[in-house]
Every structure is written in structure tokens, then in C-alpha cells.
């Protein structure tokens, strides 16, 4: 069957789990939601990259992260072509004038290595959370790799019914599906061009 929507996925999880009793069937939305949490900790793709600008107010060294932020791909400012991460504790111990090439992340905020005297714009690219499938109906990942959603939800169903063999089986299938998707995604990004390594 085609897997192109949240409804399709619910039906597939019921069919694949082989459990149609209400105890399991009524929890399929939970399995999908838990599966989403599992997969968005791992899946990173060019399809989920967003470009934006974060503005750090004058006299402040932090700015809130976007609500849909998963991870940064790149951060730069007018003076720093590429900024580097350091732990929040180390960042706090920088000298008074700080270091504009450094940043950290803590408590849903980007911490900047310096306190600017005027508003500072940071140009960012980040991996964006696509939103919950239950609300969105579909996502770019469901369109391109529905098996990832399916296996992630089936792992949660197997955990619920305490079937360790199925947890391992679907875990292995999920690993392969994610690896295959991300390998194909990388190949698509560099198709028609040689891969250049960034100089250190």
C-alpha cells in the first residue's frame, strides 16, 4: 500500500504489527509520535535545511533558537565566515572582550562569544523539524522515505507488547533505511561535481 499520509501510516502500522485488538490499535498514534521523536534525533537531510537570520540585541550575548530548530549546519556573521562551537561553561570563562568566532547552545538559546554594542545579525542554516505528522498530515521525509516512519513506529509498538525480537528486527531495518536514505541524499547533493574537503 502507498504510504503518503498520516492516515496511511496508521493503517500500515496496524497491518505490520499484526495486532488489531483495541489495546494496540488505539495506541498507534502514540507509536507514531514516539517513533518521530526517535527518528528526528538521527535524520539530517538537505530537504530539511532552512536559512534564516538571528539577531542578537545590543548589550546581550544570547538569542532564542528557532522553535523548529534541530541542529545547526552553519553559522556566520559579517566578520566571521564560520563560527565554532564551545561548551557553555568554557564560553562563560572567556575574557571580558570575548571571542566573536565562538558560540554555544544552552536552554534553547544560542550563546554568543561576545556581547555586541549594536544589534548583531547571524546568518544561519539549520536542520528544521518538519512538525508532527499528526498535525501536518505529511512531511518531506514521509514523501521520500516512508519506511523510516514505519519502522520507527513499529519499534515502539514492539516495545509496548514486549516483543524483544521484533524490537531488534525493526531496529535493524530502521538503521538500514536511515543509512540508505542519507547516503542517497548525500549522493544527490554532490552529483555532477567532485567532493571538496574543507581545509582546516
CSV table of C-alpha atoms in Angstrom, one decimal:
chain,number,residue,atom,x,y,z
A,1,UNK,CA,0.0,0.0,0.0
A,2,UNK,CA,1.0,3.6,-0.6
A,3,UNK,CA,2.3,5.5,2.4
A,4,UNK,CA,1.7,9.1,1.7
A,5,UNK,CA,-0.2,10.4,4.7
A,6,UNK,CA,-0.6,10.1,8.4
A,7,UNK,CA,-3.8,8.0,7.9
A,8,UNK,CA,-1.9,5.6,5.6
A,9,UNK,CA,0.9,5.2,8.1
A,10,UNK,CA,-1.6,4.4,10.9
A,11,UNK,CA,-3.1,1.7,8.8
A,12,UNK,CA,0.3,0.3,7.9
A,13,UNK,CA,1.4,0.1,11.5
A,14,UNK,CA,-1.7,-1.8,12.4
A,15,UNK,CA,-1.2,-4.2,9.5
A,16,UNK,CA,2.5,-4.8,10.0
A,17,UNK,CA,2.2,-5.3,13.7
A,18,UNK,CA,-0.4,-8.0,13.2
A,19,UNK,CA,-2.3,-6.7,16.2
A,20,UNK,CA,-5.8,-5.5,15.7
A,21,UNK,CA,-7.1,-5.6,19.2
A,22,UNK,CA,-8.1,-2.2,20.6
A,23,UNK,CA,-5.3,-2.3,23.2
A,24,UNK,CA,-2.7,-1.9,20.5
A,25,UNK,CA,-4.8,-0.2,17.7
A,26,UNK,CA,-5.8,2.7,20.0
A,27,UNK,CA,-2.2,3.4,20.7
A,28,UNK,CA,-0.9,3.6,17.1
A,29,UNK,CA,-0.9,7.5,17.2
A,30,UNK,CA,1.4,7.2,20.3
A,31,UNK,CA,3.7,4.7,18.5
A,32,UNK,CA,4.0,7.1,15.6
A,33,UNK,CA,4.6,10.1,17.8
A,34,UNK,CA,7.3,8.2,19.8
A,35,UNK,CA,8.8,7.0,16.5
A,36,UNK,CA,9.0,10.6,15.3
A,37,UNK,CA,11.0,11.5,18.4
A,38,UNK,CA,13.4,8.6,17.7
A,39,UNK,CA,13.9,9.4,14.0
A,40,UNK,CA,14.4,13.2,14.4
A,41,UNK,CA,17.2,12.6,16.7
A,42,UNK,CA,19.0,10.9,13.8
A,43,UNK,CA,17.8,12.1,10.4
A,44,UNK,CA,19.5,15.0,8.8
A,45,UNK,CA,18.9,15.9,5.2
A,46,UNK,CA,19.2,18.8,2.7
A,47,UNK,CA,15.4,18.6,2.4
A,48,UNK,CA,15.1,19.8,5.9
A,49,UNK,CA,17.6,22.7,5.8
A,50,UNK,CA,16.2,26.2,6.5
A,51,UNK,CA,18.0,29.5,6.1
A,52,UNK,CA,17.3,32.4,8.5
A,53,UNK,CA,18.8,35.3,10.4
A,54,UNK,CA,19.1,35.5,14.2
A,55,UNK,CA,19.5,39.0,15.6
A,56,UNK,CA,21.3,39.4,19.0
A,57,UNK,CA,20.2,42.6,20.6
A,58,UNK,CA,22.8,45.2,21.7
A,59,UNK,CA,24.1,44.6,25.2
A,60,UNK,CA,23.0,40.9,25.2
A,61,UNK,CA,25.0,37.8,24.4
A,62,UNK,CA,22.3,35.4,23.5
A,63,UNK,CA,19.3,34.9,21.2
A,64,UNK,CA,16.5,32.3,21.3
A,65,UNK,CA,16.8,29.4,18.8
A,66,UNK,CA,14.0,28.9,16.2
A,67,UNK,CA,11.1,26.9,17.6
A,68,UNK,CA,11.7,24.3,14.8
A,69,UNK,CA,15.5,24.0,15.3
A,70,UNK,CA,17.1,20.6,15.4
A,71,UNK,CA,20.7,21.3,14.7
A,72,UNK,CA,22.9,23.9,13.0
A,73,UNK,CA,24.5,23.3,9.7
A,74,UNK,CA,26.3,26.7,9.5
A,75,UNK,CA,26.5,30.0,11.4
A,76,UNK,CA,28.3,33.1,10.2
A,77,UNK,CA,28.3,36.8,10.9
A,78,UNK,CA,29.5,39.8,8.9
A,79,UNK,CA,33.0,39.4,10.4
A,80,UNK,CA,33.2,35.6,10.9
A,81,UNK,CA,32.8,33.4,7.9
A,82,UNK,CA,32.4,30.3,10.1
A,83,UNK,CA,31.8,30.2,13.8
A,84,UNK,CA,32.9,27.4,16.1
A,85,UNK,CA,31.1,25.7,19.0
A,86,UNK,CA,32.4,25.5,22.5
A,87,UNK,CA,30.7,24.4,25.7
A,88,UNK,CA,28.7,27.0,27.6
A,89,UNK,CA,31.0,26.7,30.7
A,90,UNK,CA,34.1,27.4,28.6
A,91,UNK,CA,32.3,30.3,26.8
A,92,UNK,CA,31.4,31.9,30.1
A,93,UNK,CA,35.1,31.9,31.1
A,94,UNK,CA,36.3,33.8,28.0
A,95,UNK,CA,38.0,37.2,28.7
A,96,UNK,CA,35.8,40.3,29.1
A,97,UNK,CA,36.0,41.2,25.4
A,98,UNK,CA,35.1,37.7,24.4
A,99,UNK,CA,35.6,35.9,21.1
A,100,UNK,CA,33.2,36.7,18.2
A,101,UNK,CA,34.1,33.4,16.4
A,102,UNK,CA,32.7,31.2,19.2
A,103,UNK,CA,29.2,30.2,20.3
A,104,UNK,CA,27.4,27.7,22.5
A,105,UNK,CA,23.9,26.3,23.0
A,106,UNK,CA,22.1,26.1,26.3
A,107,UNK,CA,18.5,26.2,27.4
A,108,UNK,CA,17.0,26.8,23.9
A,109,UNK,CA,19.3,29.7,23.3
A,110,UNK,CA,22.4,30.4,21.2
A,111,UNK,CA,25.0,32.0,23.4
A,112,UNK,CA,27.4,34.3,21.6
A,113,UNK,CA,31.1,34.6,22.5
A,114,UNK,CA,30.9,38.4,22.8
A,115,UNK,CA,28.4,41.0,24.0
A,116,UNK,CA,27.8,43.2,21.0
A,117,UNK,CA,27.4,47.0,21.4
A,118,UNK,CA,24.9,47.2,18.5
A,119,UNK,CA,22.4,44.6,17.2
A,120,UNK,CA,24.3,41.7,15.5
A,121,UNK,CA,22.8,39.6,12.8
A,122,UNK,CA,23.9,36.0,12.4
A,123,UNK,CA,23.2,34.2,9.1
A,124,UNK,CA,22.3,30.6,9.9
A,125,UNK,CA,21.4,27.4,8.1
A,126,UNK,CA,19.8,24.8,10.3
A,127,UNK,CA,18.1,21.5,10.2
A,128,UNK,CA,14.4,22.1,10.7
A,129,UNK,CA,11.9,20.0,12.5
A,130,UNK,CA,9.1,19.4,9.9
A,131,UNK,CA,6.3,19.4,12.5
A,132,UNK,CA,4.3,16.5,13.9
A,133,UNK,CA,2.9,14.2,11.2
A,134,UNK,CA,-0.5,14.1,13.1
A,135,UNK,CA,-0.8,17.9,12.5
A,136,UNK,CA,0.9,18.3,9.2
A,137,UNK,CA,-0.6,15.2,7.5
A,138,UNK,CA,2.6,14.5,5.6
A,139,UNK,CA,6.2,15.7,5.6
A,140,UNK,CA,9.1,15.7,3.1
A,141,UNK,CA,10.5,12.6,4.8
A,142,UNK,CA,7.3,10.6,4.5
A,143,UNK,CA,7.2,11.6,0.9
A,144,UNK,CA,10.8,10.4,0.2
A,145,UNK,CA,11.4,7.6,2.7
A,146,UNK,CA,8.1,6.3,4.3
A,147,UNK,CA,9.9,3.1,5.5
A,148,UNK,CA,11.7,5.2,8.1
A,149,UNK,CA,8.5,6.4,9.7
A,150,UNK,CA,7.0,2.9,9.5
A,151,UNK,CA,10.0,1.1,11.2
A,152,UNK,CA,10.3,3.8,13.8
A,153,UNK,CA,6.6,3.4,14.8
A,154,UNK,CA,6.9,-0.4,14.7
A,155,UNK,CA,9.8,-0.4,17.1
A,156,UNK,CA,7.6,1.5,19.6
A,157,UNK,CA,4.7,-1.0,19.0
A,158,UNK,CA,7.1,-3.9,19.7
A,159,UNK,CA,8.4,-2.3,22.8
A,160,UNK,CA,4.8,-1.8,24.0
A,161,UNK,CA,3.9,-5.5,23.5
A,162,UNK,CA,7.3,-6.5,25.0
A,163,UNK,CA,8.4,-8.4,21.8
A,164,UNK,CA,12.2,-8.1,22.0
A,165,UNK,CA,12.8,-10.0,18.8
A,166,UNK,CA,10.7,-7.5,16.9
A,167,UNK,CA,12.4,-4.6,18.6
A,168,UNK,CA,15.7,-5.8,17.3
A,169,UNK,CA,14.3,-6.7,13.8
A,170,UNK,CA,12.7,-3.3,13.3
A,171,UNK,CA,15.7,-1.5,14.8
A,172,UNK,CA,17.9,-3.1,12.2
A,173,UNK,CA,15.5,-2.2,9.4
A,174,UNK,CA,15.4,1.4,10.6
A,175,UNK,CA,19.1,1.6,10.8
A,176,UNK,CA,19.4,0.4,7.2
A,177,UNK,CA,16.6,2.6,6.0
A,178,UNK,CA,18.2,5.7,7.5
A,179,UNK,CA,21.7,4.9,6.2
A,180,UNK,CA,20.3,4.3,2.7
A,181,UNK,CA,18.3,7.5,2.7
A,182,UNK,CA,21.2,9.6,4.0
A,183,UNK,CA,23.7,8.0,1.6
A,184,UNK,CA,21.3,8.7,-1.4
A,185,UNK,CA,20.7,12.2,-0.1
A,186,UNK,CA,24.5,13.0,0.0
A,187,UNK,CA,25.0,11.5,-3.4
A,188,UNK,CA,22.2,13.7,-4.8
A,189,UNK,CA,23.8,16.8,-3.3
A,190,UNK,CA,27.2,16.2,-4.8
A,191,UNK,CA,26.0,14.7,-8.1
A,192,UNK,CA,27.7,16.3,-11.1
A,193,UNK,CA,30.6,17.6,-9.0
A,194,UNK,CA,33.7,16.5,-7.3
A,195,UNK,CA,33.5,16.4,-3.5
A,196,UNK,CA,35.9,19.0,-2.0
A,197,UNK,CA,37.1,18.7,1.6
A,198,UNK,CA,37.2,21.9,3.6
A,199,UNK,CA,40.7,22.9,4.6
A,200,UNK,CA,41.5,23.0,8.3
